Amino acid sequence: MKNKSLLMLVLGVLSGSLSAKDYLISTPNTSLLITANPGEKSKFQYYGSRISEKDIQGIYDSSLTFGVESYPVFGLKTAGERAMAVTHSDGNMTLDLVVENVRQYTEKDGDVTEIRMKDLVYPFILKQFFKAYKGTDVISTWVEVENNGKKPVTLHRFASAFFPVHRGDNWMTHFHGFWGAESTMEEEKLTNGQKVISNKDGLVNSESDNPSFLLSLDGRPQEEYGRVLGGTLAWTGTYLIKMDVKNTSFMVSAGINEETSHYVLDGKKTFVTPEFAMTYSTSGKGGVSRAFHRWARAYKLNRGNIPHDILLNSWEGVYFKVDQKEMDQMMEHFSAMGGELFVMDDGWFGNKYPRNTGSSSLGDWEVCKEKLPDGIEGLLESAKKHNIKFGIWIEPEMANTKSELFEQHPDWILRVANRPLSTGRGKTQVVLDLTNPEVQDFVFGVVDNLMTKYPEIAYMKWDDNCCLLDYGSSYLPKDRQSHIYIEYQRGLNKVLKRIRAKYPNLVMQACAGGGGRVNYGILPYFDEFWTSDNTDALQRIYLQWGISNFYPAIAMASHVSADKNHQTGRRIPLKFRFDVAMSGRLGMEIQPRDMTEEDKAFAKRAIASYKKVRSVVQLGDLYRLVSPYDRKGISSLMYVTPEKDRAVFYVYKIEHFVNMLIPSVRMNGLDAQKMYRLADLTAAKADKPCPLDGKVISGKVLMEEGVVLKEILKKEYSSMVLELQEVK
Ligand code: GLA
């Protein structure tokens, strides 16, 4: 494919016509190059630093082009991994796709290149899309399959993305997890063979591996230099991401996990895969993260550019022991500390079966009269009295076998008719069959009824504490049972779309037994996510570090909880707990009544400080400075505004030994020419800020030489949060 005609390319791209050969898809700093000639296979040529048309010949001449099929399908020349495999109605298991035409057009959020391919024999069309999101360095890809025949085609494999990567000293970073230990960073050199990250939960997918990865081309990935590709699958169901690594090639595929999900595509119907989004950075992992954060805030979060309130969530404070007096008391205390929003968690509903443990009542979304005799009205009145907003917890996709809903609608449950029913939490939790439109209406109604009756509700925490247990739907026909994993997600999407259309300003948190739904499949409907049920400040440094690779601070709920911590039993000073929580969307998860007056006074100051820098944290660019995974005894990060006039710097002592070595920390992202005034945001004693407070230091010194911390980080769990402001 060398010696391309540049003229041909330019003409082709300008006209978007059938004669086009090379399609250059560019963002401000990246480019992707596809060759698509009508009647031929479409080819993936290049993905990397931004190039212009005049560089294309050089890309070919330096053999940087791959020349591999952009969407290889199974059947002819069968050896190797394929993006798609099908069976036609006559039993033929092959596809043979060639380009029919290419269209390029602009949508509200990006520029789309659509490569239409057709099978040479069967009435089967595949459109491969690439979308360059405006103002970001993210390009996404997905495919749409059209069965133009009369009879069904069965899809056995249907990747969203399939692309080559240059083979070298490749490292992969992924984010493994489990309840309480979500997004634990794993970094490894890729050797020949296959490396798979996947999930088979059915409903939530990030309590195992997050569906995201980083690939370094230059050895162990670094924060601010080196070539790193980042990819994430925008899907919240089962998924499979595979690295197929050989001495001579390296292919990545990503999509829905097709095992047990073969899809029967009826005649005249279309199947669309989820979107896979990627970016490429020559400034290491930091560049990848900043690109995804910008993209998320602009396009993949509900109202991602509006800073979030500081909230108190009732869960760790009272667990299921919700009542009017307790809620009122929590609101009063939190409001006095400067809090802005109170969220009543689990335990508020159910009358025939009041919700006192995790083993009953899901589905019975009526206020428990015994616990809350004044109803939601009473709570809203309290909120008004204490000048605070009010939010509420729901888990609407679920039921318990001990619930009125289960008694009334046993057929609304995902279950297998001739087998015993499996149950989850509390040995009674079951999953509603969201493939069923009636159930979709019910789930929509959980939100809609609350919002219609109480439009003052400002926030909902939407939880899911169960995986898809029994693979059986009484709604789907017998020969479509293999669609359950997919149809469930479609049903959920429909519900969430309706909610967003009607309640665009309702702030919603995606929670799933902690951080089980942190992915870009579900986040577009939500404003934020619950990062983990683990609120231990030390472990949170690791969890949040992992999460921050793909997800922005504005969405990362980070709460100050009790001493001692309920998950780990660790005791950590309140200042350190605040300093960690203030690096995300600050909140509290505590019984405020149990706090000392001194602690409350500190919390009040910390909350006031956070308000001052909230926009920098939630909307700024993240620079990770010292990784907790590097075991240097400290961890550090900072946020900087795009104008580089303000920043917030965090450092934490995470190990403690006598006379230990404490490295100085060099900042990043500032303007070397600017002078910055430093202010200690969370001094333990208001009149005793740290020695850096008030100092004016140049961006050059802060970035090239850094700050020495050995006098500041003396004690166990010492920490510091500094505000930096440009001095003009
Ligand atoms: C899940 C959530 C918690 C809390 C409980 C309530 O575990 O992650 O934050 O809401 O459910 O049952």
XYZ file of C-alpha atoms and ligand atoms in Angstrom:
740
model
C 0.000 0.000 0.000
C 2.983 2.327 -0.361
C 3.252 5.174 -2.858
C -0.241 6.402 -2.300
C -1.362 9.251 -4.368
C -1.618 12.240 -2.102
C -3.764 14.035 -4.620
C -6.217 11.164 -4.580
C -6.386 11.345 -0.834
C -6.952 15.079 -0.659
C -9.557 14.959 -3.362
C -11.208 12.012 -1.720
C -11.308 13.561 1.721
C -12.510 16.913 0.455
C -15.327 15.460 -1.518
C -16.078 12.538 0.806
C -16.715 10.709 -2.427
C -16.577 7.074 -3.459
C -13.127 7.563 -4.879
C -11.618 8.322 -1.479
C -8.814 6.029 -0.442
C -7.261 7.255 2.780
C -9.370 8.722 5.540
C -7.557 10.697 8.152
C -9.525 11.065 11.367
C -7.905 13.613 13.627
C -8.277 15.244 17.031
C -6.083 18.107 18.260
C -3.251 15.707 19.192
C -4.033 12.320 17.627
C -4.803 10.802 14.238
C -6.218 7.554 12.948
C -5.804 6.540 9.334
C -8.081 4.151 7.457
C -7.885 3.069 3.840
C -11.214 2.246 2.268
C -11.487 1.516 -1.436
C -14.856 0.441 -2.792
C -14.820 -3.257 -3.595
C -11.838 -3.912 -1.308
C -11.259 -4.686 2.355
C -11.039 -1.620 4.548
C -7.628 -1.273 6.230
C -6.489 0.068 9.551
C -3.248 1.932 8.865
C -2.239 4.156 11.716
C -3.180 5.382 15.160
C -0.894 7.737 17.011
C 0.294 11.325 17.203
C -1.560 13.791 15.070
C -0.384 13.864 11.489
C -1.489 16.045 8.617
C -2.155 15.007 5.037
C 1.383 15.859 4.084
C 2.729 13.356 6.645
C 0.807 10.413 5.255
C 3.360 9.447 2.664
C 6.024 9.485 5.373
C 3.877 7.225 7.544
C 3.761 4.716 4.713
C 7.463 5.157 3.923
C 8.522 4.513 7.519
C 6.387 1.353 7.609
C 4.327 2.801 10.415
C 1.189 1.629 8.650
C -0.359 -1.702 9.637
C -2.327 -2.508 6.500
C -4.532 -4.960 8.415
C -8.280 -5.251 7.939
C -10.148 -2.705 10.021
C -12.836 -5.273 10.853
C -11.784 -8.835 10.056
C -14.606 -11.361 9.901
C -14.643 -15.124 10.221
C -15.006 -17.644 7.454
C -12.435 -17.334 4.712
C -8.745 -17.711 5.533
C -9.935 -18.542 9.020
C -6.673 -18.507 10.975
C -6.400 -15.951 13.771
C -8.661 -13.760 15.847
C -11.685 -12.179 14.207
C -13.954 -9.285 15.130
C -17.129 -10.992 13.966
C -18.480 -14.487 13.353
C -22.029 -15.348 12.241
C -24.173 -18.198 10.977
C -26.526 -17.423 8.104
C -29.947 -19.062 7.965
C -28.686 -21.661 5.474
C -25.952 -22.777 7.858
C -23.133 -20.944 6.085
C -20.700 -19.636 8.712
C -18.701 -17.221 6.601
C -18.659 -13.523 5.865
C -16.760 -11.787 3.105
C -17.052 -8.019 3.454
C -15.851 -5.316 1.100
C -16.244 -1.559 1.245
C -19.308 -0.163 -0.458
C -18.810 3.490 0.391
C -17.563 5.867 3.022
C -19.424 8.843 4.448
C -18.012 11.587 6.619
C -20.318 13.909 8.474
C -20.498 16.125 11.497
C -22.738 15.537 14.477
C -23.300 17.802 17.458
C -20.559 16.148 19.476
C -18.106 15.003 16.838
C -17.036 14.180 13.316
C -18.050 10.738 12.147
C -16.480 8.529 9.494
C -18.805 5.711 8.470
C -17.436 2.853 6.398
C -20.212 0.844 4.855
C -19.248 -2.722 3.964
C -21.341 -5.387 2.316
C -21.069 -9.126 2.047
C -20.297 -10.287 -1.464
C -23.031 -12.948 -1.402
C -25.458 -12.433 1.490
C -27.725 -9.427 2.151
C -25.579 -8.438 5.092
C -24.302 -4.902 5.718
C -21.763 -3.851 8.311
C -21.095 -0.204 9.064
C -17.954 0.610 10.981
C -17.919 4.008 12.668
C -15.134 6.215 13.950
C -16.059 9.365 15.806
C -13.634 12.126 16.738
C -15.212 13.948 19.674
C -14.994 17.698 19.243
C -12.503 19.511 21.403
C -11.082 16.296 22.868
C -8.461 13.725 21.975
C -10.916 10.840 22.094
C -11.907 8.796 19.068
C -14.539 6.125 19.479
C -15.482 3.195 17.307
C -18.390 0.763 17.042
C -20.223 -1.242 14.389
C -23.787 -1.599 13.202
C -24.960 -4.759 11.483
C -27.938 -4.808 9.122
C -29.531 -8.094 8.186
C -31.263 -7.215 4.932
C -32.399 -10.766 4.334
C -35.740 -12.227 5.379
C -34.395 -14.928 7.671
C -32.429 -14.491 10.872
C -28.637 -14.458 11.078
C -27.020 -15.561 14.333
C -24.175 -13.411 15.608
C -21.627 -15.387 17.616
C -18.947 -12.787 17.901
C -19.443 -9.027 17.541
C -16.564 -6.898 18.775
C -16.955 -3.145 19.044
C -13.309 -2.542 18.290
C -10.540 -4.528 16.691
C -7.228 -2.822 16.032
C -3.487 -3.368 15.850
C -0.825 -1.876 18.107
C 2.901 -1.647 17.382
C 4.742 -4.511 19.024
C 7.634 -3.568 21.273
C 8.198 -3.397 24.997
C 4.429 -3.326 25.535
C 2.961 -3.009 29.001
C -0.638 -3.211 29.956
C -2.264 -1.439 32.885
C -5.683 -2.530 34.021
C -7.814 -1.946 37.065
C -8.745 -5.068 38.887
C -11.244 -5.095 41.657
C -13.541 -6.691 44.122
C -15.969 -5.303 46.670
C -14.034 -2.825 48.803
C -10.965 -3.003 46.573
C -12.224 -1.662 43.283
C -9.880 -0.366 40.598
C -6.674 -1.781 41.999
C -3.999 -0.923 39.478
C -2.173 -3.828 37.860
C 0.724 -3.183 35.550
C 2.481 -5.896 33.595
C 4.690 -6.507 30.635
C 2.793 -8.232 27.858
C 4.443 -11.403 26.674
C 3.376 -13.518 23.727
C 0.002 -15.149 24.227
C -3.374 -13.736 25.100
C -4.284 -11.513 27.982
C -7.966 -11.120 28.710
C -9.873 -8.863 31.034
C -13.530 -9.632 31.202
C -16.655 -9.683 33.250
C -19.638 -11.971 33.486
C -21.697 -10.304 36.167
C -24.509 -9.379 33.815
C -25.497 -6.147 35.519
C -22.443 -4.408 36.849
C -18.984 -4.830 35.496
C -16.455 -2.814 37.397
C -16.437 -4.690 40.655
C -14.162 -7.069 38.794
C -11.883 -5.484 36.198
C -12.938 -2.071 35.008
C -13.581 -2.274 31.220
C -10.629 0.037 30.581
C -6.915 -0.412 29.930
C -3.727 1.430 29.122
C -1.105 0.112 26.722
C 2.397 1.457 26.789
C 4.599 1.178 23.732
C 7.813 2.104 25.557
C 8.204 -0.168 28.541
C 6.776 0.361 32.021
C 4.336 3.254 31.568
C 5.266 6.585 33.095
C 3.005 9.363 34.298
C 4.143 12.221 32.102
C 6.209 10.803 29.268
C 6.159 7.887 26.870
C 3.577 6.741 24.344
C 0.461 5.322 25.932
C -2.830 4.276 24.373
C -5.918 4.211 26.563
C -9.167 2.423 25.775
C -12.497 1.965 27.503
C -15.649 0.097 26.546
C -18.835 2.102 27.077
C -20.928 -0.799 28.324
C -22.108 -1.788 31.754
C -22.828 -5.462 31.065
C -20.623 -8.476 30.453
C -17.562 -7.634 28.401
C -14.392 -9.117 26.977
C -11.214 -7.241 26.145
C -8.479 -9.325 24.609
C -4.837 -8.605 23.832
C -3.573 -11.058 21.253
C 0.191 -10.706 21.398
C 2.735 -12.355 19.128
C 6.330 -11.608 18.164
C 5.052 -10.376 14.859
C 1.735 -8.709 15.696
C -0.390 -7.288 18.470
C -4.175 -7.055 18.080
C -6.662 -5.667 20.574
C -10.330 -6.557 20.543
C -13.028 -5.206 22.819
C -16.752 -5.712 23.047
C -19.655 -7.432 24.730
C -18.688 -10.825 26.124
C -20.399 -13.075 23.588
C -20.112 -16.306 25.549
C -23.682 -17.450 26.269
C -24.952 -14.361 24.428
C -25.209 -15.366 20.790
C -27.618 -12.952 19.174
C -30.318 -13.903 16.688
C -30.695 -10.958 14.328
C -34.017 -11.141 12.531
C -34.448 -10.140 8.905
C -34.615 -6.364 8.304
C -33.219 -5.714 11.757
C -30.104 -3.916 12.956
C -27.697 -4.700 15.764
C -25.461 -2.006 17.214
C -22.443 -2.760 19.393
C -21.469 -0.523 22.307
C -19.001 2.248 21.712
C -15.311 1.742 22.443
C -13.442 4.985 23.146
C -9.722 5.480 22.896
C -7.040 8.077 23.135
C -3.308 8.201 22.504
C -0.801 10.277 24.375
C 2.896 10.983 24.039
C 2.892 12.356 27.569
C 2.292 9.116 29.412
C -0.630 7.963 31.481
C -1.310 11.510 32.655
C -2.057 12.598 29.091
C -4.473 9.708 28.639
C -6.305 10.511 31.871
C -6.664 14.204 31.137
C -8.057 13.394 27.686
C -10.666 11.008 29.104
C -11.590 13.429 31.880
C -12.241 16.247 29.421
C -14.262 13.940 27.190
C -16.270 12.637 30.145
C -17.103 16.093 31.433
C -18.095 17.296 27.971
C -20.009 14.263 26.695
C -20.205 11.247 28.994
C -21.623 12.490 32.271
C -24.952 14.109 32.893
C -24.183 17.817 33.181
C -20.479 17.024 33.588
C -19.394 20.628 33.806
C -21.558 21.685 36.740
C -19.764 21.353 40.091
C -21.400 19.064 42.625
C -22.753 19.714 46.094
C -21.060 18.555 49.281
C -23.281 15.868 50.735
C -23.794 13.741 53.807
C -24.998 10.222 53.082
C -26.756 8.460 55.939
C -25.539 4.890 55.310
C -22.511 4.500 57.584
C -24.089 6.839 60.121
C -27.272 4.862 60.797
C -27.348 1.954 58.297
C -30.984 0.712 58.157
C -32.023 2.651 61.277
C -33.635 5.478 59.384
C -36.241 7.613 61.163
C -37.548 11.166 61.041
C -35.740 12.352 64.178
C -32.439 10.832 63.157
C -32.598 12.255 59.642
C -33.551 15.681 60.968
C -30.689 15.603 63.429
C -28.198 14.607 60.723
C -29.380 17.408 58.460
C -29.108 19.950 61.245
C -25.539 18.994 62.171
C -24.355 18.720 58.605
C -25.890 21.995 57.590
C -24.163 23.674 60.521
C -20.849 22.377 59.163
C -21.581 23.967 55.790
C -23.000 20.869 54.082
C -25.266 21.419 51.090
C -27.154 18.171 50.496
C -28.385 15.342 52.699
C -28.985 11.875 51.247
C -31.150 9.340 53.045
C -29.764 5.932 52.161
C -31.305 2.459 52.438
C -33.946 1.588 55.043
C -36.757 4.116 54.402
C -39.374 1.983 52.630
C -41.696 -1.021 52.973
C -44.835 -1.311 55.105
C -46.005 -4.913 54.974
C -42.298 -5.746 55.197
C -40.393 -2.787 56.619
C -36.804 -2.624 55.343
C -34.688 -3.299 58.434
C -32.068 -5.547 56.893
C -30.940 -6.450 53.400
C -33.337 -9.374 53.270
C -36.688 -7.759 52.505
C -38.747 -5.007 50.887
C -36.915 -4.121 47.658
C -39.650 -3.302 45.189
C -42.011 -1.816 47.792
C -41.066 1.788 47.219
C -43.435 3.305 49.708
C -42.344 5.212 52.742
C -42.298 3.077 55.876
C -44.956 4.777 58.006
C -43.586 3.315 61.193
C -40.140 4.845 60.702
C -41.188 7.998 58.892
C -44.724 8.911 60.042
C -44.433 12.336 58.401
C -43.382 10.768 55.119
C -41.040 12.312 52.596
C -42.932 15.557 53.263
C -41.551 15.550 56.805
C -38.031 15.039 55.527
C -38.379 17.782 52.951
C -39.641 20.083 55.670
C -36.604 19.286 57.779
C -34.367 19.951 54.800
C -36.037 23.307 54.258
C -35.741 24.179 57.920
C -32.023 23.368 57.887
C -31.444 25.013 54.541
C -30.102 21.905 52.871
C -31.111 19.924 49.787
C -32.575 16.451 50.087
C -31.732 13.232 48.243
C -32.813 9.606 48.486
C -31.528 6.062 47.863
C -33.259 3.562 45.575
C -32.410 0.152 44.133
C -35.166 -0.030 41.525
C -33.980 -2.967 39.395
C -34.429 -5.366 42.307
C -36.877 -7.176 44.532
C -36.648 -9.411 47.574
C -38.600 -12.631 47.726
C -39.959 -11.092 50.920
C -41.723 -8.149 49.294
C -45.177 -7.265 48.088
C -43.785 -6.781 44.606
C -42.558 -10.365 44.463
C -45.895 -11.633 45.761
C -47.820 -9.649 43.153
C -45.534 -10.148 40.154
C -43.595 -13.391 40.444
C -43.244 -13.354 36.649
C -41.309 -10.085 36.746
C -38.240 -11.850 38.128
C -35.379 -13.240 36.077
C -35.605 -16.940 36.800
C -35.710 -20.339 35.174
C -39.180 -21.906 35.255
C -38.232 -25.470 36.070
C -35.374 -24.793 38.498
C -35.083 -23.392 42.021
C -34.718 -19.616 42.258
C -31.239 -18.345 43.166
C -31.044 -15.414 45.538
C -28.426 -12.817 46.418
C -28.045 -10.358 49.311
C -29.954 -11.317 52.435
C -30.600 -14.705 50.807
C -33.719 -13.139 49.270
C -32.596 -10.578 46.705
C -33.653 -11.240 43.123
C -33.370 -9.278 39.886
C -36.282 -7.823 37.942
C -36.602 -8.802 34.305
C -35.805 -5.537 32.591
C -36.185 -7.130 29.170
C -39.926 -6.812 29.864
C -41.432 -3.382 28.955
C -43.896 -3.646 31.837
C -40.978 -3.976 34.219
C -39.246 -1.077 32.496
C -42.343 1.033 33.193
C -42.294 -0.046 36.813
C -38.610 0.863 37.227
C -39.140 4.211 35.515
C -42.098 4.700 37.848
C -39.927 4.330 40.956
C -38.167 7.564 40.024
C -41.126 9.185 38.327
C -43.521 8.647 41.249
C -41.077 10.090 43.741
C -40.297 13.060 41.513
C -43.923 13.741 40.643
C -44.955 13.748 44.273
C -41.829 15.443 45.581
C -40.225 17.578 42.900
C -37.966 19.090 45.575
C -35.928 15.866 45.652
C -32.569 17.029 44.331
C -30.567 13.799 44.219
C -30.986 10.048 43.838
C -28.505 7.327 44.627
C -29.376 4.475 42.242
C -27.955 1.265 43.646
C -27.606 -2.299 42.414
C -26.448 -4.903 44.887
C -26.890 -8.058 42.865
C -25.501 -9.692 39.772
C -27.724 -11.360 37.194
C -28.361 -14.662 38.920
C -30.632 -16.980 36.940
C -30.414 -16.897 33.165
C -34.076 -17.148 32.312
C -36.712 -14.637 31.236
C -40.422 -15.399 31.051
C -40.785 -12.398 28.763
C -38.276 -13.278 26.041
C -39.295 -16.094 23.680
C -37.704 -19.507 24.082
C -35.390 -19.026 21.117
C -34.214 -15.626 22.330
C -33.061 -16.569 25.838
C -29.459 -15.998 24.804
C -30.289 -12.292 24.515
C -30.875 -11.798 28.233
C -27.533 -10.159 29.098
C -27.928 -7.759 26.190
C -31.669 -7.096 26.409
C -31.368 -6.378 30.131
C -28.915 -3.568 29.402
C -31.071 -2.259 26.584
C -34.068 -2.221 28.918
C -32.072 -0.378 31.548
C -30.880 2.124 28.946
C -34.438 2.786 27.842
C -35.511 3.486 31.406
C -32.576 5.781 32.079
C -33.169 7.640 28.824
C -36.759 8.316 29.842
C -35.652 9.502 33.258
C -33.098 11.859 31.751
C -35.572 13.216 29.230
C -38.019 14.074 32.003
C -35.597 14.953 34.812
C -32.415 16.320 33.279
C -31.491 18.277 36.405
C -31.987 15.531 38.958
C -28.494 14.658 40.210
C -28.065 10.894 40.126
C -25.322 8.708 41.506
C -24.532 5.304 39.980
C -23.794 2.918 42.804
C -23.482 -0.848 42.682
C -22.417 -2.480 45.918
C -19.832 0.275 45.972
C -17.990 0.892 42.713
C -19.578 -1.750 40.529
C -20.885 0.590 37.868
C -17.986 2.839 37.059
C -18.022 2.692 33.280
C -18.977 4.892 30.346
C -21.885 2.653 29.404
C -23.970 3.904 32.294
C -22.317 7.169 33.291
C -23.878 9.304 30.552
C -27.137 9.015 32.506
C -25.522 9.823 35.833
C -23.776 12.782 37.353
C -21.403 10.764 39.496
C -20.573 7.324 40.882
C -20.008 5.804 44.280
C -16.359 4.843 44.115
C -16.347 2.072 46.706
C -18.062 1.014 49.916
C -14.573 1.133 51.350
C -14.230 4.607 52.888
C -10.909 3.941 54.633
C -8.830 6.998 53.730
C -5.600 5.051 53.275
C -7.027 2.466 50.914
C -9.025 5.188 49.159
C -5.719 6.760 48.059
C -5.032 3.595 46.062
C -8.611 3.134 44.824
C -8.971 6.742 43.738
C -5.576 6.662 42.058
C -6.793 3.727 39.971
C -10.164 5.305 39.205
C -8.543 8.605 38.244
C -6.894 6.989 35.241
C -10.182 7.069 33.342
C -12.779 8.901 35.436
C -12.762 12.559 36.494
C -12.805 13.941 40.031
C -16.184 15.625 39.541
C -17.836 12.202 39.364
C -15.780 10.436 42.016
C -17.753 10.427 45.261
C -15.318 10.495 48.120
C -16.637 10.556 51.670
C -15.179 11.263 55.096
C -16.244 8.442 57.399
C -15.910 7.438 61.024
C -12.881 6.813 63.158
C -12.462 3.911 63.364
C -13.205 2.967 59.832
C -16.036 0.468 59.430
C -14.410 -1.528 56.645
C -10.781 -1.816 57.732
C -10.941 -0.887 61.408
C -8.127 1.602 60.803
C -7.860 4.813 62.815
C -6.870 7.860 60.845
C -6.959 11.541 61.919
C -9.881 13.595 60.642
C -7.613 15.984 58.732
C -6.114 13.151 56.683
C -9.597 11.748 56.015
C -10.722 15.151 54.756
C -7.556 15.709 52.757
C -8.203 12.452 50.877
C -11.920 13.046 50.345
C -11.245 16.588 49.120
C -9.396 15.207 46.102
C -12.712 14.031 44.664
C -16.357 15.077 45.048
C -16.284 15.722 48.782
C -18.935 14.217 51.012
C -19.386 12.689 54.442
C -20.626 9.255 55.485
C -20.719 9.550 59.239
C -22.968 10.043 62.267
C -22.323 13.750 62.877
C -23.774 13.497 66.382
C -20.796 11.340 67.341
C -18.239 13.928 66.247
C -16.561 16.067 68.914
C -17.038 19.844 68.828
C -13.404 20.160 67.796
C -13.912 17.764 64.897
C -17.026 19.608 63.799
C -15.145 22.894 63.842
C -12.410 21.347 61.696
C -14.980 19.863 59.303
C -16.598 23.275 58.969
C -13.285 24.867 58.003
C -12.413 22.046 55.589
C -15.816 22.264 53.913
C -15.460 26.028 53.532
C -11.989 25.513 52.003
C -13.299 22.909 49.595
C -15.981 25.311 48.425
C -13.256 27.793 47.533
C -11.362 25.324 45.351
C -14.231 23.077 44.256
C -14.206 24.251 40.667
C -10.446 23.653 40.383
C -10.760 20.088 41.737
C -13.901 19.137 39.860
C -13.162 20.826 36.539
C -9.369 21.095 36.489
C -6.682 18.972 34.849
C -5.261 16.183 36.975
C -1.525 15.685 37.394
C -0.583 12.599 39.370
C 2.770 13.265 41.019
C 3.801 10.396 43.311
C 2.048 7.062 43.005
C 1.100 5.169 46.167
C 1.948 2.041 44.178
C 5.592 3.162 43.961
C 6.024 2.678 47.715
C 7.861 5.907 48.336
C 6.116 6.426 51.648
C 4.015 9.256 50.240
C 1.463 9.867 47.540
C 0.756 13.157 45.800
C -1.412 14.661 43.074
C -2.726 18.031 41.946
C -5.396 19.732 39.852
C -4.685 22.777 37.718
C -7.116 25.027 35.872
C -6.742 25.118 32.077
C -5.619 28.770 32.433
C -2.948 27.618 34.902
C -3.853 30.416 37.265
C -5.065 28.206 40.108
C -4.212 24.773 41.408
C -4.769 22.461 44.366
C -1.926 20.252 45.567
C -2.287 17.187 47.812
C 0.323 15.101 49.593
C -0.212 12.195 51.977
C 2.165 10.240 54.163
C 1.128 6.639 53.657
C 3.926 4.843 55.499
C 5.503 5.792 58.777
C 8.960 4.889 60.074
C 11.468 6.710 62.241
C 13.795 8.884 60.178
C 12.345 7.582 56.968
C 13.232 9.093 53.655
C 10.608 11.516 52.422
C 11.117 12.566 48.829
C 10.519 16.134 47.774
C 7.664 16.470 45.302
C 7.872 18.320 42.024
C 4.610 19.815 40.894
C 3.313 19.734 37.344
C 0.915 21.467 34.988
C 1.738 24.990 36.219
C 3.048 27.859 34.126
C 6.815 28.132 34.722
C 6.653 31.890 34.166
C 3.928 32.527 36.718
C 4.308 33.230 40.430
C 1.960 31.378 42.776
C 0.874 32.150 46.318
C 0.503 29.015 48.432
C -2.172 28.637 51.098
C -2.668 25.766 53.531
C -6.313 24.787 53.040
C -6.765 22.388 55.936
C -4.373 23.251 58.738
C -5.192 21.083 61.754
C -5.206 24.255 63.872
C -6.566 27.315 62.143
C -3.857 29.572 63.546
C -1.023 27.157 62.763
C -0.825 26.686 59.014
C 2.083 24.774 57.505
C 5.329 26.666 56.782
C 4.516 26.929 53.069
C 1.390 28.966 53.774
C 1.624 32.478 52.336
C 4.829 31.833 50.375
C 5.045 33.047 46.783
C 7.031 30.697 44.536
C 7.444 30.515 40.780
C 5.923 27.764 38.679
C 9.450 27.031 37.464
C 10.782 26.312 40.964
C 7.690 24.343 41.971
C 7.900 22.165 38.868
C 11.660 21.803 38.496
C 12.771 21.599 42.116
C 9.535 21.012 43.994
C 8.778 21.298 47.672
C 10.680 19.572 50.492
C 8.260 17.893 52.836
C 10.274 16.194 55.537
C 9.356 18.796 58.184
C 5.714 18.856 57.111
C 5.095 15.119 56.921
C 6.573 14.160 60.270
C 3.736 12.379 62.000
C 1.942 9.222 61.000
C -0.907 10.042 58.585
C 0.239 13.581 58.101
C -1.030 15.264 54.970
C -1.321 18.658 53.357
C -3.628 20.351 50.889
C -2.348 23.567 49.344
C -4.146 26.070 47.214
C -2.000 27.797 44.589
C -3.078 31.108 43.161
C -1.326 33.121 40.538
C 0.060 36.422 41.821
C -0.264 38.985 39.074
C -24.670 -0.745 48.849
C -24.083 0.634 48.684
C -23.970 1.322 50.011
C -25.335 1.398 50.656
C -25.927 0.017 50.768
C -27.362 0.084 51.242
O -23.795 -1.585 49.502
O -22.834 0.565 48.043
O -23.420 2.609 49.864
O -26.155 2.239 49.887
O -25.907 -0.672 49.531
O -27.919 -1.148 51.381
